[in-house]
Short mmCIF file of C-alpha atoms in Angstrom, two decimals:
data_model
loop_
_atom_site.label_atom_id
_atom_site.label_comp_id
_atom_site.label_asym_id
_atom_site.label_seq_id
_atom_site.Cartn_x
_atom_site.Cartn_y
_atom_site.Cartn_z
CA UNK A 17 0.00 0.00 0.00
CA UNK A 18 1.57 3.15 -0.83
CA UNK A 19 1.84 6.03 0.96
CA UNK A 20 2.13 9.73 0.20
CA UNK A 21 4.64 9.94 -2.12
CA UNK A 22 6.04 13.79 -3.71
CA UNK A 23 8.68 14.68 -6.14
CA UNK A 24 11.00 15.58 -6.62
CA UNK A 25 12.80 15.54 -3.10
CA UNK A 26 15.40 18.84 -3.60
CA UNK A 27 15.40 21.65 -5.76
CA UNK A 28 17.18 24.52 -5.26
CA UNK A 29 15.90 27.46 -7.61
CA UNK A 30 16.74 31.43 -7.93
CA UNK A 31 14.62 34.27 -7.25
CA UNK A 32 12.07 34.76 -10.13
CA UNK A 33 11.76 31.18 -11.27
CA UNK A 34 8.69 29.36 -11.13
CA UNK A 35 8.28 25.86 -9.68
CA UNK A 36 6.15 22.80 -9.83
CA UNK A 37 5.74 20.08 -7.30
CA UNK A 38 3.82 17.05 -7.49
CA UNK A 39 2.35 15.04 -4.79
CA UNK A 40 0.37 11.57 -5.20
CA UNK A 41 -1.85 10.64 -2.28
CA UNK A 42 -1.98 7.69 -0.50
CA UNK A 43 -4.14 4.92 -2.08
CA UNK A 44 -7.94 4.96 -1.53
CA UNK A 45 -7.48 9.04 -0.30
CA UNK A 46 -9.10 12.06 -2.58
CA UNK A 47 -8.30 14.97 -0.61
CA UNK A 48 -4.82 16.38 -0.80
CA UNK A 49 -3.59 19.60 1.60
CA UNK A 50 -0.06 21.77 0.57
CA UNK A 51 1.89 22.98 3.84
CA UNK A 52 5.15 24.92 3.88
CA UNK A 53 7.30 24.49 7.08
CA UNK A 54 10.36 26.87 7.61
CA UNK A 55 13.00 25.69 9.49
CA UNK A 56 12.47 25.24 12.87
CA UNK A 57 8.67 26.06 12.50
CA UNK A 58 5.37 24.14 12.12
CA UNK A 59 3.92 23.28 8.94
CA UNK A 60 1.83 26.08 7.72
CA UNK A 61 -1.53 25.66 5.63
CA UNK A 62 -2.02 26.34 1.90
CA UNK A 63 -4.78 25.26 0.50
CA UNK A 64 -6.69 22.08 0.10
CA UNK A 65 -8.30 20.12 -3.09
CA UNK A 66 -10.67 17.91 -3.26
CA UNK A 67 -12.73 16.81 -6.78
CA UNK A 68 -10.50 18.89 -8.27
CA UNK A 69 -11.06 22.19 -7.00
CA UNK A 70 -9.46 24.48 -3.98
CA UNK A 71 -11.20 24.14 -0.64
CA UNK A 72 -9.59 25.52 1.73
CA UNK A 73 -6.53 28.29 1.64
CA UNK A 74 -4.67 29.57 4.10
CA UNK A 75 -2.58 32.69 3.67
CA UNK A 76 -0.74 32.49 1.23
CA UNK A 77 0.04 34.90 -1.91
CA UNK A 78 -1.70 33.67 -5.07
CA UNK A 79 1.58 32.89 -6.46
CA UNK A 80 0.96 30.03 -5.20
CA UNK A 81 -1.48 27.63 -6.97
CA UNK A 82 -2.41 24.68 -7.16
CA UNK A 83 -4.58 21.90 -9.33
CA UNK A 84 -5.90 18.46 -8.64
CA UNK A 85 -6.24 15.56 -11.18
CA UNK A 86 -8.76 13.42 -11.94
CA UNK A 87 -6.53 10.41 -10.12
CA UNK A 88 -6.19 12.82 -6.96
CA UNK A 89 -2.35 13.52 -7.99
CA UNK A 90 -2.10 17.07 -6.96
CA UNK A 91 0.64 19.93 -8.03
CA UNK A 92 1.89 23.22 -6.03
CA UNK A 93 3.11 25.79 -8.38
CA UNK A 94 4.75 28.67 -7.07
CA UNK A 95 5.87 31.60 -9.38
CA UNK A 96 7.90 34.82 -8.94
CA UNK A 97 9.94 32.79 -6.29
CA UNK A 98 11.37 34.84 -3.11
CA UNK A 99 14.20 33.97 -0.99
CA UNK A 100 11.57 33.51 2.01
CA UNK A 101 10.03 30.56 -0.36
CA UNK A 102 13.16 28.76 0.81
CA UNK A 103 11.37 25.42 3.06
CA UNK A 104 10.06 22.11 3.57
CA UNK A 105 6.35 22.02 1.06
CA UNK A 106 4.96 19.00 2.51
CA UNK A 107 1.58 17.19 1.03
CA UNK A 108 -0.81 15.50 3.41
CA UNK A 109 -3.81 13.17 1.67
CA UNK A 110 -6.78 12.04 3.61
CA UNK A 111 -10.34 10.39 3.18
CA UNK A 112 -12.50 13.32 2.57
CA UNK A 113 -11.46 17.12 3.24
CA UNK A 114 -13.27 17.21 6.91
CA UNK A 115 -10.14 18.08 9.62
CA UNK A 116 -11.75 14.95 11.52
CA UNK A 117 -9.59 12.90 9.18
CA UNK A 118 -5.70 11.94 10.08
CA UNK A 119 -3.95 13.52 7.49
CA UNK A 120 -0.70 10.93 6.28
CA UNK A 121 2.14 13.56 4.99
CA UNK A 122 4.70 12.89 2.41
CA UNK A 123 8.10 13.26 3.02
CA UNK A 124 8.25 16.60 1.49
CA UNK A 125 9.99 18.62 -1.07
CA UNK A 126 13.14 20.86 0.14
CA UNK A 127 13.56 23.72 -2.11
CA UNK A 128 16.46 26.49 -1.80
CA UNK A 129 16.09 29.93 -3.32
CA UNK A 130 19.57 31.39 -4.86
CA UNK B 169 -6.62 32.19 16.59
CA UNK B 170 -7.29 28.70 15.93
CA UNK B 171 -3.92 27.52 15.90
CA UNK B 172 -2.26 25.40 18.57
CA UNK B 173 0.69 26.48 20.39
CA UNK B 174 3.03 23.99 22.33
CA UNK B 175 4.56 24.12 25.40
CA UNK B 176 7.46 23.28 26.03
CA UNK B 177 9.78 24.48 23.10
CA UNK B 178 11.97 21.57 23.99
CA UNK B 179 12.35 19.48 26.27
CA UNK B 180 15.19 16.85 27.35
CA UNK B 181 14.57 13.41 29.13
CA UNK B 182 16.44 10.10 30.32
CA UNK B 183 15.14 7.02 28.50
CA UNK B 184 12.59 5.56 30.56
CA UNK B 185 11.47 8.68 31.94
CA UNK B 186 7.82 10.14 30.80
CA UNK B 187 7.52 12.96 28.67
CA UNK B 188 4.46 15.70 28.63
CA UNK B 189 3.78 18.34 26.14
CA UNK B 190 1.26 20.81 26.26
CA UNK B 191 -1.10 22.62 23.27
CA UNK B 192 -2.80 25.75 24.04
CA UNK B 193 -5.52 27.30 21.58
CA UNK B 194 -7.46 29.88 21.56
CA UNK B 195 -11.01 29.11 19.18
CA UNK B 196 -13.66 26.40 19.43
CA UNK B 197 -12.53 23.48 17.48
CA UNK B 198 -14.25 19.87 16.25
CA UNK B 199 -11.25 18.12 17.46
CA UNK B 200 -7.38 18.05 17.88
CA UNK B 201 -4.51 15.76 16.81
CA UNK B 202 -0.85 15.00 17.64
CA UNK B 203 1.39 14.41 15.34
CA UNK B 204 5.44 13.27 15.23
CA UNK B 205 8.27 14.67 13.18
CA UNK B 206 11.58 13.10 12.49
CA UNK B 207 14.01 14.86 11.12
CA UNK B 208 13.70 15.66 7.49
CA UNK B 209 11.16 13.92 7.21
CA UNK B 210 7.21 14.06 6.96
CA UNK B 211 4.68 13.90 9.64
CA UNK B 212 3.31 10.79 11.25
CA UNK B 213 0.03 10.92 12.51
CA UNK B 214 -0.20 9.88 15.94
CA UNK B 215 -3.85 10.24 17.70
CA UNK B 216 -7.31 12.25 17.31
CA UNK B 217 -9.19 13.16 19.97
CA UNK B 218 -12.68 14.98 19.31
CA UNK B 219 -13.96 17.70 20.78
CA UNK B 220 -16.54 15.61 23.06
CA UNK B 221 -13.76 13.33 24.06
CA UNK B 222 -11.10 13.87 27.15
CA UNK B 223 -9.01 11.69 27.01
CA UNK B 224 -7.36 8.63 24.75
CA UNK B 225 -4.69 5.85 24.78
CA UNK B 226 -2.78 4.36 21.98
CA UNK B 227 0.04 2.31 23.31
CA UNK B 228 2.55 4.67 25.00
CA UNK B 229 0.61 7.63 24.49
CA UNK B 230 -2.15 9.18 26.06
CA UNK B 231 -3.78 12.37 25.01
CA UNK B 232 -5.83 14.70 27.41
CA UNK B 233 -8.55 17.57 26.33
CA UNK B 234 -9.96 20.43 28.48
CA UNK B 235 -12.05 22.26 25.69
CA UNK B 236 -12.94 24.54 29.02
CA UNK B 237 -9.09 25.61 29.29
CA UNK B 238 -8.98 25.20 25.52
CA UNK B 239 -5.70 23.05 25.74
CA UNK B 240 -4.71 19.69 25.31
CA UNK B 241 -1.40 17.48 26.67
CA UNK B 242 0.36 14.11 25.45
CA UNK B 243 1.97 12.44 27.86
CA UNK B 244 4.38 10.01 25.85
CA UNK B 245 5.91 7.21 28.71
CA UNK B 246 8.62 5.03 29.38
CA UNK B 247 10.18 6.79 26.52
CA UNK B 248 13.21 5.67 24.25
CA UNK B 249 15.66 7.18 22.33
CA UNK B 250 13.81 6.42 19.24
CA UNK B 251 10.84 8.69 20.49
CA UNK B 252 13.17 11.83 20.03
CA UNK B 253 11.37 14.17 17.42
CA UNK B 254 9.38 17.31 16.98
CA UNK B 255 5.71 16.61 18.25
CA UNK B 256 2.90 18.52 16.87
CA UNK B 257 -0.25 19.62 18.15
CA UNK B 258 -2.87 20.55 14.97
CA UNK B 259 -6.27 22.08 15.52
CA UNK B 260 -9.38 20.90 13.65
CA UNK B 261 -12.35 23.32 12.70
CA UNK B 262 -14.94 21.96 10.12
CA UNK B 263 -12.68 21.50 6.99
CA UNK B 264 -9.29 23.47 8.37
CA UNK B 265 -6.60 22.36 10.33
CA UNK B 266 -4.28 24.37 11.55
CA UNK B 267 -0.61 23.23 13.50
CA UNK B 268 1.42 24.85 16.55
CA UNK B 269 5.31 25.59 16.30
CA UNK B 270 6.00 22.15 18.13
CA UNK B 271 8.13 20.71 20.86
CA UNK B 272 11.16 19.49 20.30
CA UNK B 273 11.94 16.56 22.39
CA UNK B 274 15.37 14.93 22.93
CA UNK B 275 15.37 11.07 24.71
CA UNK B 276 18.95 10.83 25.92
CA UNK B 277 19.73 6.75 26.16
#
């Protein structure tokens, strides 16, 4: 059974680029959740998707967007990148897009800013 | 806001000794959930409790609510040195969760 699985695992990037990262939830989950953790920090809320459209955002700039797939795959795209984009973007899928769900996290996507 | 906040920062025990963090919040919430952190690498989902619950077991851990004091603990014991990671508290409102800054705890063998 396989778990929450995102890609790719570094990237390191300069200021202006645009990225893309991809996230594919855990088998038998349709809801997917972005979080960005700074160092030393907690993971902070995006935005959710579930059937393919944004549910919940947190706040966060629209540079960053998102889009989910029929097959729940989801991808964070962030554009006009900043130095302070430099984290941990974690995805989290669960069963349905109700917080009464445990949420089972990938291992997360390290990207650097230049 | 809804967001939890832990308490201790970090915290340093002897294996075998019991460990206790605290989350403090500051909304009404559906329910509440811990959460562990190795590092560099994702979180692991560790127990939900509900907002009409006080208190549950799993193994090693038990969690405790008080929606009246709005806070929560997890009381992690006879710990090991393979229990030392960040622990999170996250908050649960309808379809939002929200997590804390964490607590950084170090198991010493």
């Amino acid at each position: 059974d396989a778990g929450v699985t995102q890609s790719p695992t570094h990237l390191i990037k300069t200021r202006g680029q645009q990225v893309t990262l991809r996230c594919s939830p855990k088998s038998g989950h349709d809801t997917v959740s972005w979080y960005q953790q700074a160092l030393g920090q907690g993971p902070q809320f995006i935005f959710q998707y579930y059937e393919e459209e944004e549910r919940q955002r947190g706040n966060f700039p629209d540079r960053f967007s998102g889009h989910q797939f029929p097959n729940y795959s989801s991808e964070l795209n962030v554009n006009a990148l900043l130095l302070g984009d430099s984290a941990l973007y974690l995805c989290a899928s669960s069963l349905g897009p109700s917080s009464n769900q445990p949420q089972h996290f990938g291992d997360g996507t390290r990207l650097s800013i230049l | 806001s809804q967001q939890g906040e832990e308490d201790p920062q970090a915290l340093s025990i002897q294996e075998g000794e019991n460990a206790t963090m605290n989350c403090s919040y500051k909304t009404s919430i559906n329910n509440l959930q811990w959460y562990r952190q190795n590092s560099g690498r994702g979180l692991v989902h560790l127990i939900l409790i509900r907002s009409n619950e006080r208190e549950k077991h799993s193994g090693r851990l038990r969690v405790t609510l008080d929606t009246s004091k709005k806070s929560s603990s997890l009381l992690i014991t006879a710990s090991r040195a393979a229990d030392t990671a960040s622990y999170f508290c996250a908050t649960g409102l309808n379809n939002d969760m929200r997590f804390g800054a964490g607590t950084r705890l170090t198991v010493k063998p």
